[in-house]
Tab-separated table of C-alpha atoms in Angstrom:
chain	number	residue	atom	x	y	z
A	11	MET	CA	-28.605	-81.570	119.559
A	12	THR	CA	-27.456	-78.172	118.301
A	13	SER	CA	-25.909	-75.878	120.868
A	14	HIS	CA	-27.038	-72.266	120.744
A	15	SER	CA	-25.140	-69.290	122.076
A	16	ILE	CA	-26.311	-67.233	125.037
A	17	ASP	CA	-26.558	-64.187	122.761
A	18	GLN	CA	-28.889	-66.064	120.418
A	19	LEU	CA	-31.113	-67.235	123.275
A	20	LYS	CA	-31.251	-63.793	124.890
A	21	TYR	CA	-32.110	-62.135	121.585
A	22	LEU	CA	-34.788	-64.723	120.798
A	23	TRP	CA	-36.347	-64.296	124.250
A	24	ARG	CA	-36.241	-60.489	123.963
A	25	ILE	CA	-38.158	-60.392	120.674
A	26	SER	CA	-40.680	-63.049	121.760
A	27	VAL	CA	-44.158	-62.179	123.071
A	28	PRO	CA	-44.804	-62.244	126.853
A	29	LEU	CA	-47.165	-64.953	128.071
A	30	SER	CA	-49.530	-62.314	129.483
A	31	CYS	CA	-50.526	-61.043	126.036
A	32	VAL	CA	-49.439	-63.738	123.575
A	33	TRP	CA	-52.911	-65.284	123.451
A	34	VAL	CA	-54.227	-62.060	121.903
A	35	GLU	CA	-51.112	-61.237	119.836
A	36	TYR	CA	-51.060	-64.666	118.167
A	37	GLY	CA	-54.819	-65.113	118.320
A	38	GLU	CA	-56.840	-66.645	115.499
A	39	PRO	CA	-58.104	-63.589	113.519
A	40	LYS	CA	-61.849	-64.090	114.057
A	41	LEU	CA	-61.462	-64.805	117.766
A	42	LYS	CA	-59.079	-61.870	118.142
A	43	ALA	CA	-61.587	-59.565	116.425
A	44	ARG	CA	-64.344	-60.850	118.716
A	45	TRP	CA	-62.150	-60.243	121.786
A	46	GLU	CA	-61.419	-56.680	120.712
A	47	GLU	CA	-65.117	-56.100	120.053
A	48	LEU	CA	-66.026	-57.331	123.540
A	49	GLN	CA	-63.413	-55.027	125.089
A	50	LYS	CA	-65.286	-52.039	123.666
A	51	VAL	CA	-68.442	-53.059	125.521
A	52	SER	CA	-68.377	-51.891	129.140
A	53	ALA	CA	-69.852	-54.191	131.772
A	54	ILE	CA	-69.960	-51.220	134.167
A	55	THR	CA	-71.973	-49.140	131.698
A	56	ALA	CA	-74.325	-52.074	131.176
A	57	PHE	CA	-74.761	-52.287	134.956
A	58	ASP	CA	-75.552	-48.555	135.191
A	59	ASP	CA	-78.069	-48.807	132.343
A	60	ALA	CA	-79.745	-51.763	134.028
A	61	ALA	CA	-79.895	-49.849	137.319
A	62	GLN	CA	-81.921	-47.102	135.608
A	63	GLN	CA	-84.398	-49.671	134.297
A	64	VAL	CA	-84.645	-51.489	137.622
A	65	ARG	CA	-85.675	-48.303	139.462
A	66	ASP	CA	-88.859	-48.041	137.403
A	67	ALA	CA	-89.617	-51.763	137.228
A	68	GLU	CA	-92.541	-53.152	139.209
A	69	CYS	CA	-91.201	-56.511	140.280
A	70	SER	CA	-89.774	-58.342	143.266
A	71	PRO	CA	-86.312	-57.577	144.703
A	72	VAL	CA	-85.043	-60.923	143.380
A	73	GLU	CA	-86.242	-60.121	139.872
A	74	LYS	CA	-84.694	-56.659	140.089
A	75	MET	CA	-81.363	-58.208	141.093
A	76	GLN	CA	-81.546	-60.587	138.151
A	77	MET	CA	-82.292	-57.688	135.791
A	78	LEU	CA	-79.418	-55.698	137.247
A	79	TRP	CA	-76.805	-58.376	136.615
A	80	LYS	CA	-78.144	-59.956	133.405
A	81	LYS	CA	-76.374	-57.809	130.803
A	82	PRO	CA	-73.048	-57.357	132.669
A	83	GLN	CA	-72.917	-61.111	133.259
A	84	GLU	CA	-73.491	-61.795	129.569
A	85	ILE	CA	-70.570	-59.508	128.653
A	86	LEU	CA	-68.212	-61.034	131.243
A	87	THR	CA	-69.204	-64.593	130.295
A	88	ALA	CA	-68.626	-63.893	126.602
A	89	ARG	CA	-65.199	-62.403	127.358
A	90	ALA	CA	-64.205	-65.374	129.506
A	91	GLU	CA	-65.224	-67.842	126.794
A	92	VAL	CA	-63.272	-66.069	124.035
A	93	GLU	CA	-60.253	-65.737	126.338
A	94	ARG	CA	-60.422	-69.470	127.119
A	95	LYS	CA	-60.469	-70.337	123.406
A	96	LEU	CA	-57.590	-67.974	122.591
A	97	LYS	CA	-55.425	-69.461	125.343
A	98	GLN	CA	-56.354	-72.993	124.313
A	99	ASN	CA	-55.191	-72.184	120.787
A	100	ILE	CA	-51.766	-71.100	122.074
A	101	LEU	CA	-51.388	-74.380	123.969
A	102	SER	CA	-52.357	-76.200	120.780
A	103	TYR	CA	-49.767	-74.269	118.728
A	104	ILE	CA	-47.090	-75.257	121.258
A	105	SER	CA	-48.088	-78.932	121.344
A	106	GLN	CA	-48.027	-79.067	117.528
A	107	GLY	CA	-44.614	-77.382	117.304
A	108	HIS	CA	-45.875	-74.177	115.653
A	109	ALA	CA	-44.852	-72.094	118.684
A	110	HIS	CA	-42.062	-72.370	121.248
A	111	ALA	CA	-41.640	-71.106	124.797
A	112	TYR	CA	-38.566	-69.649	126.478
A	113	GLY	CA	-38.116	-68.392	129.998
A	114	PHE	CA	-35.849	-68.456	133.044
A	115	GLU	CA	-35.590	-71.184	135.635
A	116	ALA	CA	-36.769	-69.875	139.007
A	117	PRO	CA	-35.390	-68.134	140.896
A	118	ARG	CA	-34.091	-65.952	138.064
A	119	LYS	CA	-30.634	-64.451	138.495
A	120	VAL	CA	-29.098	-61.577	136.540
A	121	ALA	CA	-26.504	-63.813	134.875
A	122	ASN	CA	-29.002	-66.492	133.827
A	123	ALA	CA	-29.714	-67.143	130.165
A	124	PRO	CA	-33.234	-67.995	128.994
A	125	VAL	CA	-33.911	-71.674	128.351
A	126	TYR	CA	-36.230	-73.630	126.090
A	127	ILE	CA	-39.311	-74.839	127.976
A	128	PRO	CA	-40.257	-78.450	127.120
A	129	LYS	CA	-43.742	-79.118	125.742
A	130	SER	CA	-44.507	-81.520	128.583
A	131	THR	CA	-44.244	-78.659	131.110
A	132	TRP	CA	-47.484	-77.147	129.777
A	133	ALA	CA	-49.404	-79.967	131.451
A	134	GLY	CA	-48.694	-78.150	134.718
A	135	LYS	CA	-49.896	-74.839	136.157
A	136	VAL	CA	-49.903	-71.869	133.792
A	137	ASP	CA	-50.259	-68.367	135.196
A	138	TRP	CA	-50.768	-66.247	132.094
A	139	TYR	CA	-50.739	-62.897	133.856
A	140	GLU	CA	-47.732	-63.575	136.095
A	141	ARG	CA	-45.993	-65.189	133.083
A	142	THR	CA	-45.017	-68.307	135.024
A	143	LEU	CA	-45.212	-72.036	134.385
A	144	SER	CA	-44.633	-74.903	136.794
A	145	HIS	CA	-44.786	-78.679	136.495
A	146	GLN	CA	-43.358	-81.551	138.568
A	147	GLY	CA	-40.857	-79.413	140.453
A	148	LEU	CA	-39.818	-77.341	137.454
A	149	GLU	CA	-40.667	-73.647	137.587
A	150	PHE	CA	-40.143	-71.050	134.872
A	151	VAL	CA	-40.624	-67.286	135.097
A	152	GLU	CA	-40.807	-64.451	132.552
A	153	VAL	CA	-42.140	-66.925	130.002
A	154	ARG	CA	-42.359	-65.734	126.401
A	155	ILE	CA	-43.611	-67.369	123.214
A	156	THR	CA	-42.291	-67.191	119.673
A	157	THR	CA	-43.306	-68.733	116.373
A	158	ASN	CA	-41.540	-71.631	114.730
A	159	ARG	CA	-40.440	-69.365	111.855
A	160	ILE	CA	-38.848	-66.734	114.109
A	161	ARG	CA	-37.183	-69.362	116.283
A	162	ASN	CA	-35.599	-71.077	113.283
A	163	GLU	CA	-34.518	-67.769	111.765
A	164	ILE	CA	-32.659	-66.741	114.941
A	165	LEU	CA	-31.220	-70.069	116.066
A	166	ASP	CA	-30.224	-71.366	112.620
A	167	ARG	CA	-28.291	-68.177	111.882
A	168	GLY	CA	-25.301	-69.399	113.911
A	169	ASN	CA	-24.671	-66.073	115.618
A	170	VAL	CA	-26.390	-62.849	116.529
A	171	THR	CA	-24.865	-59.619	115.321
A	172	VAL	CA	-25.471	-56.955	117.920
A	173	LYS	CA	-25.229	-53.443	116.502
A	174	ALA	CA	-23.486	-50.996	118.816
A	175	PRO	CA	-25.936	-48.416	120.164
A	176	THR	CA	-25.706	-44.924	118.707
A	177	PRO	CA	-24.445	-42.462	121.342
A	178	ALA	CA	-27.095	-40.072	122.580
A	179	GLY	CA	-26.877	-36.385	121.658
A	180	ARG	CA	-25.123	-34.617	118.822
A	181	PRO	CA	-21.897	-36.034	117.338
A	182	THR	CA	-18.669	-34.582	118.732
A	183	ILE	CA	-17.130	-31.632	116.830
A	184	GLY	CA	-13.743	-31.777	118.559
A	185	PRO	CA	-11.874	-33.349	115.596
A	186	SER	CA	-13.364	-30.767	113.212
A	187	ILE	CA	-12.221	-27.872	115.436
A	188	GLN	CA	-8.695	-29.282	115.639
A	189	ALA	CA	-8.538	-29.742	111.836
A	190	ALA	CA	-9.737	-26.165	111.254
A	191	PHE	CA	-7.196	-24.779	113.731
A	192	LYS	CA	-4.345	-26.668	112.058
A	193	ALA	CA	-5.413	-25.343	108.657
A	194	LEU	CA	-5.437	-21.746	109.960
A	195	GLU	CA	-2.055	-22.243	111.648
A	196	LYS	CA	-0.561	-23.629	108.454
A	197	SER	CA	-1.819	-20.646	106.448
A	198	GLY	CA	-0.286	-18.260	108.991
A	199	GLU	CA	-3.603	-16.744	110.016
A	200	VAL	CA	-3.275	-18.064	113.580
A	201	ILE	CA	-0.125	-18.324	115.686
A	202	PRO	CA	-0.704	-20.421	118.812
A	203	PRO	CA	1.058	-19.299	122.012
A	204	LYS	CA	3.814	-21.499	123.402
A	205	ASN	CA	2.639	-24.398	125.629
A	206	SER	CA	-0.945	-23.891	124.398
A	207	GLY	CA	-1.603	-27.591	124.465
A	208	VAL	CA	-2.999	-27.481	120.933
A	209	PRO	CA	-2.206	-30.796	119.142
A	210	LYS	CA	0.410	-30.416	116.373
């Protein structure tokens, strides 16, 4: 089994998609479009609209209650069904090896590196929104998912080149000032006082 560096694993985990939103991010296009469409429909607005109709309806209190909740319930039920299918697809991608999960063994410590989460663990309890996974005594937190292509690209590279961050603010002009001063001194236009501390 190939050994991967901590830098590789940390980088792979960092660019992977959190469990809380991966089911939409990697969603099958038609299901994803349907989910986004359902998000634009407000169950609260549907409830308010139904309330206006119920006021003028001549029917029993039970029938009015049914009218009140009919449309909002349809919206919420449709959302729940699409969400279930999207999440099921992610589990299928993982079981087929098209996607891979990484996270931290609980309790997570600052020095810990992310670890690969075995496929068998997904038979346990998945908390999509808390981004946790537990099965037979194993518990993982901050779970993220990546594709097979991205995983292979990062881990087969052999190392991860980390570019040094660019310092914030404008670049220093100290060296330029010193060079200009030396040029003026050499031309005789400036004579520095003794013990000025100006670099020679």
